[in-house]
mmCIF file of C-alpha atoms in Angstrom:
data_model
loop_
_atom_site.group_PDB
_atom_site.id
_atom_site.type_symbol
_atom_site.label_atom_id
_atom_site.label_comp_id
_atom_site.label_asym_id
_atom_site.label_seq_id
_atom_site.Cartn_x
_atom_site.Cartn_y
_atom_site.Cartn_z
ATOM 1 C CA MET A 397 5.495 1.845 -28.882
ATOM 2 C CA LYS A 398 3.646 4.912 -27.631
ATOM 3 C CA ALA A 399 2.696 5.887 -24.094
ATOM 4 C CA LYS A 400 0.016 8.051 -22.512
ATOM 5 C CA ILE A 401 -0.507 8.909 -18.856
ATOM 6 C CA TYR A 402 -4.223 9.388 -18.331
ATOM 7 C CA ARG A 403 -3.705 10.690 -14.834
ATOM 8 C CA GLY A 404 -0.690 11.134 -12.570
ATOM 9 C CA THR A 405 1.595 13.701 -14.204
ATOM 10 C CA LYS A 406 0.568 16.365 -11.690
ATOM 11 C CA GLU A 407 -1.114 14.516 -8.838
ATOM 12 C CA ILE A 408 -0.925 11.541 -6.526
ATOM 13 C CA GLY A 409 -3.657 8.961 -7.020
ATOM 14 C CA GLY A 410 -5.760 7.673 -9.882
ATOM 15 C CA THR A 411 -2.742 6.373 -11.753
ATOM 16 C CA CYS A 412 -3.314 4.972 -15.252
ATOM 17 C CA VAL A 413 -0.781 4.542 -18.067
ATOM 18 C CA GLU A 414 -1.633 3.430 -21.596
ATOM 19 C CA LEU A 415 0.939 1.698 -23.806
ATOM 20 C CA THR A 416 0.147 1.176 -27.492
ATOM 21 C CA ALA A 417 2.253 -1.151 -29.635
ATOM 22 C CA ASP A 418 2.851 -0.637 -33.338
ATOM 23 C CA ASN A 419 0.427 -3.483 -34.104
ATOM 24 C CA GLY A 420 -2.371 -1.575 -32.349
ATOM 25 C CA LYS A 421 -2.454 -3.666 -29.169
ATOM 26 C CA ILE A 422 -3.207 -1.594 -26.065
ATOM 27 C CA LEU A 423 -2.098 -2.279 -22.489
ATOM 28 C CA TRP A 424 -3.099 -0.238 -19.467
ATOM 29 C CA VAL A 425 -0.893 -0.256 -16.383
ATOM 30 C CA ASP A 426 -2.909 0.442 -13.218
ATOM 31 C CA LEU A 427 -6.362 1.960 -13.104
ATOM 32 C CA GLY A 428 -6.632 3.710 -9.777
ATOM 33 C CA ALA A 429 -9.367 5.645 -8.069
ATOM 34 C CA PRO A 430 -8.325 9.289 -7.676
ATOM 35 C CA LEU A 431 -7.948 10.527 -4.127
ATOM 36 C CA ASP A 432 -10.301 13.420 -4.958
ATOM 37 C CA ASP A 433 -13.009 11.038 -6.297
ATOM 38 C CA LYS A 434 -12.989 12.659 -9.753
ATOM 39 C CA ASN A 435 -12.597 9.984 -12.404
ATOM 40 C CA PRO A 436 -10.032 10.434 -15.170
ATOM 41 C CA ASN A 437 -11.246 11.079 -18.685
ATOM 42 C CA ILE A 438 -11.324 7.436 -19.769
ATOM 43 C CA ASP A 439 -14.047 5.883 -21.897
ATOM 44 C CA TYR A 440 -14.325 2.527 -20.149
ATOM 45 C CA ALA A 441 -17.242 1.214 -22.201
ATOM 46 C CA ASN A 442 -15.776 1.892 -25.640
ATOM 47 C CA ASN A 443 -12.084 1.346 -25.037
ATOM 48 C CA LYS A 444 -10.126 -0.995 -27.275
ATOM 49 C CA LEU A 445 -8.112 -2.266 -24.368
ATOM 50 C CA ASP A 446 -6.401 -5.633 -24.789
ATOM 51 C CA ALA A 447 -5.277 -6.073 -21.169
ATOM 52 C CA LEU A 448 -4.846 -4.353 -17.810
ATOM 53 C CA LEU A 449 -1.808 -4.826 -15.554
ATOM 54 C CA ILE A 450 -2.118 -3.947 -11.834
ATOM 55 C CA SER A 451 0.937 -3.115 -9.722
ATOM 56 C CA HIS A 452 -0.540 -3.459 -6.218
ATOM 57 C CA PRO A 453 -3.765 -3.478 -4.172
ATOM 58 C CA HIS A 454 -4.011 0.163 -3.126
ATOM 59 C CA GLN A 455 -7.138 1.981 -4.273
ATOM 60 C CA ASP A 456 -5.206 4.678 -6.111
ATOM 61 C CA HIS A 457 -3.771 1.963 -8.381
ATOM 62 C CA PHE A 458 -6.572 -0.593 -8.790
ATOM 63 C CA GLY A 459 -9.750 1.167 -7.644
ATOM 64 C CA LEU A 460 -11.412 1.487 -11.069
ATOM 65 C CA MET A 461 -10.228 -1.778 -12.612
ATOM 66 C CA GLU A 462 -13.646 -3.434 -12.597
ATOM 67 C CA LYS A 463 -14.935 -0.748 -14.950
ATOM 68 C CA VAL A 464 -13.101 -2.313 -17.900
ATOM 69 C CA GLY A 465 -15.606 -5.180 -17.932
ATOM 70 C CA THR A 466 -15.313 -8.930 -17.534
ATOM 71 C CA ASP A 467 -13.832 -9.705 -20.955
ATOM 72 C CA VAL A 468 -10.582 -7.764 -20.644
ATOM 73 C CA PRO A 469 -7.744 -9.843 -19.122
ATOM 74 C CA ILE A 470 -6.561 -8.304 -15.853
ATOM 75 C CA TYR A 471 -3.097 -9.333 -14.656
ATOM 76 C CA ILE A 472 -2.730 -8.944 -10.907
ATOM 77 C CA GLY A 473 -0.625 -10.376 -8.088
ATOM 78 C CA GLU A 474 -1.923 -13.370 -6.144
ATOM 79 C CA VAL A 475 -1.783 -11.504 -2.837
ATOM 80 C CA ALA A 476 -3.410 -8.419 -4.351
ATOM 81 C CA PHE A 477 -6.269 -10.509 -5.724
ATOM 82 C CA ASP A 478 -6.844 -12.125 -2.318
ATOM 83 C CA PHE A 479 -6.614 -8.807 -0.450
ATOM 84 C CA ILE A 480 -9.164 -7.115 -2.703
ATOM 85 C CA ASN A 481 -11.594 -9.994 -2.285
ATOM 86 C CA ALA A 482 -11.033 -9.969 1.483
ATOM 87 C CA THR A 483 -12.005 -6.309 1.605
ATOM 88 C CA LYS A 484 -15.109 -7.024 -0.467
ATOM 89 C CA ILE A 485 -16.213 -9.708 1.998
ATOM 90 C CA PHE A 486 -16.153 -7.247 4.875
ATOM 91 C CA ILE A 487 -17.890 -4.373 3.063
ATOM 92 C CA ASP A 488 -20.629 -6.495 1.477
ATOM 93 C CA LEU A 489 -19.514 -6.213 -2.133
ATOM 94 C CA PRO A 490 -19.521 -9.090 -4.640
ATOM 95 C CA LEU A 491 -16.207 -10.847 -5.164
ATOM 96 C CA LEU A 492 -14.120 -10.120 -8.236
ATOM 97 C CA LYS A 493 -15.548 -11.576 -11.423
ATOM 98 C CA GLY A 494 -13.876 -11.498 -14.783
ATOM 99 C CA ASN A 495 -10.835 -12.621 -16.669
ATOM 100 C CA TYR A 496 -8.262 -12.354 -13.883
ATOM 101 C CA LYS A 497 -4.795 -13.823 -14.325
ATOM 102 C CA THR A 498 -2.632 -13.895 -11.209
ATOM 103 C CA ILE A 499 1.082 -13.198 -11.419
ATOM 104 C CA LYS A 500 4.091 -13.558 -9.127
ATOM 105 C CA PRO A 501 7.262 -11.546 -8.450
ATOM 106 C CA TRP A 502 10.291 -12.106 -10.666
ATOM 107 C CA GLN A 503 8.101 -13.591 -13.387
ATOM 108 C CA THR A 504 8.386 -13.133 -17.168
ATOM 109 C CA PHE A 505 5.255 -13.442 -19.281
ATOM 110 C CA THR A 506 3.659 -12.083 -22.457
ATOM 111 C CA ILE A 507 0.416 -10.118 -22.728
ATOM 112 C CA ALA A 508 -1.710 -10.022 -25.884
ATOM 113 C CA ASP A 509 1.051 -11.805 -27.818
ATOM 114 C CA THR A 510 2.802 -8.431 -27.900
ATOM 115 C CA PHE A 511 3.979 -7.044 -24.572
ATOM 116 C CA LYS A 512 6.768 -8.928 -22.801
ATOM 117 C CA ILE A 513 6.519 -8.287 -19.056
ATOM 118 C CA GLN A 514 8.994 -8.759 -16.217
ATOM 119 C CA SER A 515 7.656 -8.316 -12.672
ATOM 120 C CA PHE A 516 9.836 -7.084 -9.800
ATOM 121 C CA LEU A 517 8.810 -7.172 -6.142
ATOM 122 C CA THR A 518 9.155 -3.764 -4.481
ATOM 123 C CA ASP A 519 9.429 -2.504 -0.917
ATOM 124 C CA HIS A 520 6.123 -0.731 -0.228
ATOM 125 C CA SER A 521 3.473 -0.463 2.498
ATOM 126 C CA THR A 522 1.581 -3.521 1.290
ATOM 127 C CA PRO A 523 2.970 -7.074 1.187
ATOM 128 C CA GLU A 524 2.940 -7.392 -2.595
ATOM 129 C CA SER A 525 3.751 -4.472 -4.879
ATOM 130 C CA PHE A 526 5.332 -4.703 -8.315
ATOM 131 C CA SER A 527 7.496 -2.742 -10.691
ATOM 132 C CA PHE A 528 7.400 -3.848 -14.315
ATOM 133 C CA ILE A 529 9.538 -3.871 -17.413
ATOM 134 C CA ILE A 530 7.216 -3.696 -20.410
ATOM 135 C CA GLU A 531 8.815 -4.439 -23.760
ATOM 136 C CA ALA A 532 7.393 -4.132 -27.281
ATOM 137 C CA ASP A 533 8.608 -2.969 -30.695
ATOM 138 C CA GLY A 534 12.212 -3.054 -29.490
ATOM 139 C CA LYS A 535 11.475 -0.521 -26.702
ATOM 140 C CA ARG A 536 11.702 -1.146 -22.969
ATOM 141 C CA VAL A 537 9.693 0.795 -20.381
ATOM 142 C CA PHE A 538 10.374 0.476 -16.645
ATOM 143 C CA TYR A 539 7.263 1.305 -14.607
ATOM 144 C CA SER A 540 8.316 1.770 -10.996
ATOM 145 C CA GLY A 541 4.915 1.563 -9.341
ATOM 146 C CA ASP A 542 5.094 2.605 -5.687
ATOM 147 C CA PHE A 543 8.296 1.755 -3.845
ATOM 148 C CA ARG A 544 10.696 2.742 -1.096
ATOM 149 C CA ALA A 545 14.064 1.688 0.298
ATOM 150 C CA THR A 546 13.336 2.004 4.017
ATOM 151 C CA GLY A 547 10.959 -0.859 4.809
ATOM 152 C CA ARG A 548 11.312 -4.497 5.776
ATOM 153 C CA LYS A 549 11.760 -5.495 2.131
ATOM 154 C CA LYS A 550 14.606 -3.060 1.493
ATOM 155 C CA ILE A 551 16.571 -5.992 0.105
ATOM 156 C CA VAL A 552 14.459 -5.981 -3.070
ATOM 157 C CA PHE A 553 15.340 -2.315 -3.675
ATOM 158 C CA ASP A 554 19.006 -3.171 -3.218
ATOM 159 C CA LYS A 555 18.652 -6.158 -5.532
ATOM 160 C CA ILE A 556 17.440 -3.977 -8.409
ATOM 161 C CA VAL A 557 19.996 -1.223 -7.779
ATOM 162 C CA GLU A 558 22.920 -3.638 -7.551
ATOM 163 C CA ALA A 559 21.928 -5.598 -10.669
ATOM 164 C CA PRO A 560 19.729 -3.215 -12.666
ATOM 165 C CA PRO A 561 18.023 -4.138 -15.918
ATOM 166 C CA LYS A 562 19.768 -2.896 -19.040
ATOM 167 C CA ASN A 563 18.743 -0.863 -22.076
ATOM 168 C CA ILE A 564 15.712 0.883 -20.596
ATOM 169 C CA ASP A 565 14.301 3.534 -22.936
ATOM 170 C CA LEU A 566 11.825 5.139 -20.529
ATOM 171 C CA LEU A 567 11.619 5.127 -16.735
ATOM 172 C CA LEU A 568 8.191 6.066 -15.383
ATOM 173 C CA ILE A 569 9.077 6.708 -11.750
ATOM 174 C CA GLU A 570 6.904 7.707 -8.825
ATOM 175 C CA GLY A 571 7.578 11.049 -7.155
ATOM 176 C CA THR A 572 5.270 11.081 -4.146
ATOM 177 C CA MET A 573 7.908 12.348 -1.707
ATOM 178 C CA VAL A 574 9.348 15.192 -3.786
ATOM 179 C CA GLU A 575 8.018 17.752 -1.289
ATOM 180 C CA ARG A 576 8.043 15.489 1.760
ATOM 181 C CA ALA A 577 10.614 13.683 3.877
ATOM 182 C CA ASN A 578 10.805 11.182 6.727
ATOM 183 C CA HIS A 579 12.038 13.705 9.293
ATOM 184 C CA ILE A 580 12.153 11.645 12.494
ATOM 185 C CA TYR A 581 11.414 8.033 11.631
ATOM 186 C CA LEU A 582 13.600 7.276 8.641
ATOM 187 C CA THR A 583 13.025 3.527 8.459
ATOM 188 C CA GLU A 584 10.541 0.886 9.554
ATOM 189 C CA GLU A 585 13.063 -0.215 12.184
ATOM 190 C CA SER A 586 12.989 3.270 13.712
ATOM 191 C CA VAL A 587 9.185 3.088 13.801
ATOM 192 C CA GLU A 588 9.500 -0.173 15.727
ATOM 193 C CA GLU A 589 11.823 1.543 18.204
ATOM 194 C CA GLY A 590 9.361 4.413 18.632
ATOM 195 C CA ILE A 591 6.513 2.001 19.369
ATOM 196 C CA TYR A 592 8.719 0.070 21.795
ATOM 197 C CA ASN A 593 9.558 3.235 23.742
ATOM 198 C CA ILE A 594 5.858 3.919 24.268
ATOM 199 C CA LEU A 595 4.857 0.355 25.130
ATOM 200 C CA LYS A 596 7.585 -0.160 27.723
ATOM 201 C CA ASN A 597 6.279 2.788 29.757
ATOM 202 C CA GLN A 598 2.531 2.636 29.149
ATOM 203 C CA LYS A 599 0.130 2.685 32.101
ATOM 204 C CA ASN A 600 -3.002 2.143 30.026
ATOM 205 C CA VAL A 601 -3.958 0.787 26.619
ATOM 206 C CA SER A 602 -2.457 2.074 23.345
ATOM 207 C CA PHE A 603 -4.054 2.412 19.923
ATOM 208 C CA LEU A 604 -1.984 2.512 16.748
ATOM 209 C CA ILE A 605 -3.770 3.948 13.709
ATOM 210 C CA SER A 606 -2.729 2.519 10.355
ATOM 211 C CA SER A 607 -3.998 0.608 7.335
ATOM 212 C CA ALA A 608 -4.685 -3.096 7.875
ATOM 213 C CA GLN A 609 -2.715 -3.793 4.694
ATOM 214 C CA ASN A 610 0.425 -2.236 6.153
ATOM 215 C CA ILE A 611 1.811 -5.548 7.354
ATOM 216 C CA ASP A 612 5.272 -4.015 7.842
ATOM 217 C CA ARG A 613 3.729 -1.736 10.470
ATOM 218 C CA LEU A 614 1.969 -4.634 12.172
ATOM 219 C CA ILE A 615 5.254 -6.542 12.294
ATOM 220 C CA SER A 616 6.871 -3.494 13.909
ATOM 221 C CA ILE A 617 4.183 -3.609 16.602
ATOM 222 C CA ILE A 618 4.594 -7.348 17.138
ATOM 223 C CA ARG A 619 8.368 -7.012 17.469
ATOM 224 C CA ALA A 620 7.886 -4.200 20.010
ATOM 225 C CA CYS A 621 5.385 -6.397 21.870
ATOM 226 C CA LYS A 622 7.910 -9.248 22.015
ATOM 227 C CA LYS A 623 10.395 -6.931 23.716
ATOM 228 C CA THR A 624 7.877 -5.575 26.229
ATOM 229 C CA GLY A 625 5.626 -8.559 26.930
ATOM 230 C CA LYS A 626 2.599 -6.782 25.448
ATOM 231 C CA LYS A 627 -0.002 -8.083 23.008
ATOM 232 C CA VAL A 628 -1.400 -6.495 19.862
ATOM 233 C CA VAL A 629 -5.143 -6.703 19.238
ATOM 234 C CA ILE A 630 -6.282 -6.902 15.613
ATOM 235 C CA ASP A 631 -9.765 -6.980 14.124
ATOM 236 C CA VAL A 632 -11.314 -9.882 12.209
ATOM 237 C CA TYR A 633 -10.546 -8.337 8.812
ATOM 238 C CA THR A 634 -6.846 -7.995 9.624
ATOM 239 C CA ALA A 635 -6.795 -11.533 10.994
ATOM 240 C CA TRP A 636 -8.229 -12.792 7.694
ATOM 241 C CA LEU A 637 -5.581 -10.920 5.697
ATOM 242 C CA LEU A 638 -2.897 -12.564 7.810
ATOM 243 C CA GLU A 639 -4.429 -16.008 7.283
ATOM 244 C CA MET A 640 -4.166 -15.591 3.515
ATOM 245 C CA LEU A 641 -0.627 -14.242 3.689
ATOM 246 C CA HIS A 642 0.499 -17.011 6.014
ATOM 247 C CA LYS A 643 -0.411 -19.553 3.333
ATOM 248 C CA GLN A 644 2.148 -17.853 1.074
ATOM 249 C CA SER A 645 4.833 -17.517 3.752
ATOM 250 C CA SER A 646 5.099 -19.169 7.151
ATOM 251 C CA ASN A 647 7.056 -16.124 8.385
ATOM 252 C CA VAL A 648 3.913 -13.980 8.280
ATOM 253 C CA PRO A 649 2.350 -13.593 11.746
ATOM 254 C CA THR A 650 -1.139 -14.898 12.484
ATOM 255 C CA MET A 651 -3.585 -14.566 15.353
ATOM 256 C CA GLU A 652 -2.136 -17.799 16.751
ATOM 257 C CA TRP A 653 1.140 -16.075 17.626
ATOM 258 C CA ASP A 654 1.600 -15.432 21.348
ATOM 259 C CA GLU A 655 1.762 -11.667 20.846
ATOM 260 C CA VAL A 656 -1.499 -11.433 18.848
ATOM 261 C CA LYS A 657 -5.131 -11.364 19.964
ATOM 262 C CA VAL A 658 -8.338 -10.728 18.034
ATOM 263 C CA TYR A 659 -11.258 -8.442 18.761
ATOM 264 C CA ASN A 660 -14.274 -10.341 17.431
ATOM 265 C CA LYS A 661 -16.286 -7.306 16.425
ATOM 266 C CA PRO A 662 -19.909 -8.427 15.846
ATOM 267 C CA SER A 663 -20.335 -6.428 12.628
ATOM 268 C CA GLN A 664 -17.306 -8.234 11.169
ATOM 269 C CA MET A 665 -18.178 -11.669 12.539
ATOM 270 C CA GLU A 666 -21.521 -11.570 10.751
ATOM 271 C CA LYS A 667 -19.644 -11.359 7.428
ATOM 272 C CA ILE A 668 -18.021 -14.770 7.939
ATOM 273 C CA THR A 669 -20.954 -17.055 8.750
ATOM 274 C CA ASP A 670 -20.432 -19.252 5.675
ATOM 275 C CA LYS A 671 -19.143 -22.787 6.324
ATOM 276 C CA THR A 672 -15.923 -21.981 4.490
ATOM 277 C CA PHE A 673 -14.990 -19.806 7.500
ATOM 278 C CA ASP A 674 -15.632 -22.493 10.152
ATOM 279 C CA GLU A 675 -11.956 -23.105 10.894
ATOM 280 C CA PHE A 676 -11.197 -19.380 10.876
ATOM 281 C CA ARG A 677 -14.032 -18.646 13.316
ATOM 282 C CA ALA A 678 -12.756 -21.378 15.625
ATOM 283 C CA LYS A 679 -9.314 -19.754 15.655
ATOM 284 C CA ILE A 680 -10.891 -16.399 16.497
ATOM 285 C CA LYS A 681 -12.743 -17.936 19.434
ATOM 286 C CA THR A 682 -9.516 -19.452 20.756
ATOM 287 C CA ASN A 683 -7.508 -16.245 20.336
ATOM 288 C CA SER A 684 -10.088 -13.619 21.285
ATOM 289 C CA VAL A 685 -8.950 -10.808 23.562
ATOM 290 C CA GLY A 686 -12.229 -11.138 25.475
ATOM 291 C CA ALA A 687 -12.428 -9.055 28.627
ATOM 292 C CA SER A 688 -8.677 -9.139 29.253
ATOM 293 C CA VAL A 689 -8.220 -5.561 28.124
ATOM 294 C CA PHE A 690 -10.496 -4.342 30.932
ATOM 295 C CA GLN A 691 -8.578 -6.348 33.527
ATOM 296 C CA SER A 692 -5.080 -5.237 32.461
ATOM 297 C CA PRO A 693 -5.316 -2.539 29.754
ATOM 298 C CA SER A 694 -1.613 -1.692 29.904
ATOM 299 C CA ASP A 695 -0.849 -5.120 28.432
ATOM 300 C CA PHE A 696 -2.406 -4.265 25.065
ATOM 301 C CA ILE A 697 -2.032 -2.174 21.930
ATOM 302 C CA TYR A 698 -4.808 -2.076 19.327
ATOM 303 C CA PHE A 699 -3.967 -1.997 15.605
ATOM 304 C CA VAL A 700 -6.859 -0.025 14.088
ATOM 305 C CA ARG A 701 -7.971 2.418 11.421
ATOM 306 C CA ASN A 702 -10.202 4.287 13.855
ATOM 307 C CA PRO A 703 -10.154 3.773 17.637
ATOM 308 C CA SER A 704 -13.473 2.843 19.234
ATOM 309 C CA MET A 705 -14.652 5.775 21.346
ATOM 310 C CA GLN A 706 -16.711 3.348 23.413
ATOM 311 C CA LEU A 707 -13.540 1.469 24.352
ATOM 312 C CA VAL A 708 -11.564 4.687 24.863
ATOM 313 C CA ASN A 709 -14.220 6.008 27.244
ATOM 314 C CA ALA A 710 -14.413 2.709 29.125
ATOM 315 C CA LEU A 711 -10.660 2.728 29.784
ATOM 316 C CA ARG A 712 -10.092 6.408 30.641
ATOM 317 C CA LYS A 713 -10.180 5.698 34.367
ATOM 318 C CA HIS A 714 -6.963 3.659 34.123
ATOM 319 C CA GLY A 715 -4.803 6.646 33.178
ATOM 320 C CA LYS A 716 -3.418 8.252 30.043
ATOM 321 C CA ILE A 717 -4.213 6.409 26.822
ATOM 322 C CA ASN A 718 -1.646 6.417 24.021
ATOM 323 C CA VAL A 719 -2.850 7.040 20.480
ATOM 324 C CA ILE A 720 -0.095 6.480 17.925
ATOM 325 C CA TYR A 721 -0.894 8.007 14.550
ATOM 326 C CA SER A 722 1.036 5.931 12.020
ATOM 327 C CA GLN A 723 -0.038 7.331 8.653
ATOM 328 C CA TRP A 724 0.701 10.381 6.528
ATOM 329 C CA GLU A 725 -0.388 13.383 8.595
ATOM 330 C CA GLY A 726 -2.025 14.929 5.534
ATOM 331 C CA TYR A 727 -4.926 12.530 6.098
ATOM 332 C CA LEU A 728 -5.852 14.565 9.169
ATOM 333 C CA LYS A 729 -7.016 17.406 6.924
ATOM 334 C CA GLU A 730 -10.725 18.065 6.546
ATOM 335 C CA GLU A 731 -10.884 16.853 2.933
ATOM 336 C CA TYR A 732 -9.865 13.300 3.889
ATOM 337 C CA GLN A 733 -12.987 12.266 5.798
ATOM 338 C CA GLN A 734 -12.613 8.672 4.598
ATOM 339 C CA TYR A 735 -9.706 8.439 7.051
ATOM 340 C CA PHE A 736 -11.924 9.278 10.073
ATOM 341 C CA THR A 737 -10.427 12.739 10.297
ATOM 342 C CA ASP A 738 -12.897 14.251 12.759
ATOM 343 C CA ASN A 739 -12.689 11.434 15.285
ATOM 344 C CA ILE A 740 -8.902 11.240 15.181
ATOM 345 C CA ASN A 741 -8.501 15.012 15.499
ATOM 346 C CA ALA A 742 -10.847 14.884 18.501
ATOM 347 C CA LEU A 743 -8.596 12.262 20.071
ATOM 348 C CA LYS A 744 -5.621 14.513 19.367
ATOM 349 C CA GLN A 745 -7.227 17.284 21.446
ATOM 350 C CA ASP A 746 -8.399 14.985 24.266
ATOM 351 C CA SER A 747 -6.654 15.745 27.570
ATOM 352 C CA ASP A 748 -6.819 12.083 28.618
ATOM 353 C CA ILE A 749 -4.801 11.016 25.587
ATOM 354 C CA ASP A 750 -1.116 11.220 24.724
ATOM 355 C CA PHE A 751 -1.090 11.579 20.943
ATOM 356 C CA HIS A 752 2.059 10.493 19.088
ATOM 357 C CA SER A 753 2.976 10.617 15.397
ATOM 358 C CA ILE A 754 5.211 7.671 14.533
ATOM 359 C CA HIS A 755 5.369 6.948 10.825
ATOM 360 C CA THR A 756 7.679 6.345 7.912
ATOM 361 C CA SER A 757 6.383 6.583 4.380
ATOM 362 C CA GLY A 758 5.655 3.765 1.976
ATOM 363 C CA HIS A 759 7.269 5.864 -0.754
ATOM 364 C CA ALA A 760 10.876 6.559 -1.695
ATOM 365 C CA VAL A 761 12.493 9.783 -0.517
ATOM 366 C CA VAL A 762 14.334 11.894 -3.087
ATOM 367 C CA PRO A 763 17.864 10.488 -2.505
ATOM 368 C CA ASP A 764 16.522 6.963 -3.000
ATOM 369 C CA LEU A 765 14.603 8.019 -6.109
ATOM 370 C CA MET A 766 17.843 9.358 -7.552
ATOM 371 C CA LYS A 767 19.796 6.260 -6.556
ATOM 372 C CA PHE A 768 17.189 4.114 -8.281
ATOM 373 C CA ALA A 769 17.062 6.273 -11.411
ATOM 374 C CA LYS A 770 20.851 6.344 -11.669
ATOM 375 C CA ALA A 771 20.984 2.549 -11.490
ATOM 376 C CA ILE A 772 18.276 2.064 -14.130
ATOM 377 C CA ASN A 773 20.142 4.528 -16.385
ATOM 378 C CA SER A 774 17.252 4.958 -18.818
ATOM 379 C CA SER A 775 17.326 7.151 -21.898
ATOM 380 C CA LYS A 776 14.384 9.188 -20.582
ATOM 381 C CA ILE A 777 12.855 9.695 -17.147
ATOM 382 C CA THR A 778 9.274 10.857 -16.634
ATOM 383 C CA PRO A 779 7.838 11.365 -13.140
ATOM 384 C CA ILE A 780 4.385 10.014 -12.322
ATOM 385 C CA HIS A 781 2.321 9.832 -9.129
ATOM 386 C CA THR A 782 3.596 13.246 -8.069
ATOM 387 C CA ALA A 783 1.999 16.592 -7.310
ATOM 388 C CA PHE A 784 5.220 18.498 -8.026
ATOM 389 C CA PRO A 785 6.718 17.488 -11.401
ATOM 390 C CA GLU A 786 8.583 20.779 -11.864
ATOM 391 C CA ILE A 787 10.280 20.405 -8.486
ATOM 392 C CA PHE A 788 11.124 16.797 -9.367
ATOM 393 C CA LYS A 789 12.770 17.990 -12.592
ATOM 394 C CA LYS A 790 14.665 20.787 -10.849
ATOM 395 C CA GLN A 791 16.002 18.528 -8.088
ATOM 396 C CA PHE A 792 17.104 15.840 -10.524
ATOM 397 C CA GLU A 793 18.768 18.295 -12.896
ATOM 398 C CA GLU A 794 20.646 19.884 -10.003
ATOM 399 C CA ASN A 795 22.052 16.424 -9.337
ATOM 400 C CA GLY A 796 23.305 15.773 -12.847
ATOM 401 C CA PHE A 797 20.282 14.244 -14.592
ATOM 402 C CA ASN A 798 19.695 15.779 -18.033
ATOM 403 C CA ASN A 799 17.040 13.395 -19.356
ATOM 404 C CA ILE A 800 13.924 14.402 -17.412
ATOM 405 C CA GLN A 801 10.813 14.779 -19.569
ATOM 406 C CA LEU A 802 7.624 16.172 -18.053
ATOM 407 C CA TRP A 803 4.433 14.910 -19.655
ATOM 408 C CA GLU A 804 0.844 16.118 -19.654
ATOM 409 C CA ASP A 805 -2.160 13.989 -18.763
ATOM 410 C CA GLY A 806 -3.949 12.551 -21.786
ATOM 411 C CA ILE A 807 -1.199 13.281 -24.327
ATOM 412 C CA GLU A 808 0.377 10.400 -26.247
ATOM 413 C CA TYR A 809 4.172 10.329 -26.564
ATOM 414 C CA GLN A 810 6.478 8.280 -28.741
ATOM 415 C CA ILE A 811 8.898 6.205 -26.703
#
């Protein structure tokens, strides 16, 4: 078996790995949209791809998958499939069409009568994210995908480390956090505590800025609300994500929980007029925040990507507003306009707002990367999804690893 990283040996985002078996069968693992919007050098139309395997529903891992066409089998998690379609509903894009095959955690299956796959659930900032063992021609590749050991699914990290797979020839491991660290908030539990400390003292409304898919973060808010008697307000899109997740697990919160209310934003409500949403719309009506926020703003925290300036301005008179930024602070740079940089930076400078940064990463810090790599004990380790491969190599070698191989984008290597 041979392997090629199309993109990811020197940057974060746009991940795509090609595995070619001795019989000529080709499997791609992830096909993400680069964060800089420049597509990797992949000939989608003329590829001889036999299948595509997606690790999780973040754009930098699945964003270009529809370019492979409708004939190529695409293996993707059930939750990921539903989340992607949910997003499409709310941004007026057609639902996924093609040869999609949904998979589950801890599943073993075969692709193209060649590649034997084992899926492992990982702890990441989306409810369903996979690592994979991919086996062919007597070789075993462990593809880590994105993972961490500090979230609410830490147990799955521990499960792999305590009973690791054997005889791995190549570990393709993410290295997002090589030059970063969780300095203040080391775990999701500490994020919850930080939110709690703000909510218990708030005199006006709070806004927490995060991705709707970061259900761990939403659970942290809900748990803080339980302790303080507050309520979290979510939008219609987030409420729909929770509805789909709740069908998979009754432990997932929904808008019907006491601590949750919904803001029935008109532009989102008009996306769900079909009869199939009748029951969902009825639940929204029952659980709408309504005008309550104007009557007692200190009882609420909004879970949003971008706070409404209209609402902020309407509530200024009640005192200081808390804005909790709960994402990587790099997204506040000018080049990341898709993350509402200008508006959020304006809020940061607003004298009527107390701006807080409370976040822990969805990616493993270096000690956890090393703990994971030591447990897997592969013959070779190659970092991917990292902007600093040389630093990765240096740090690992200083800690006793002598099997780090740095690859170049677009070059094929024998496993």
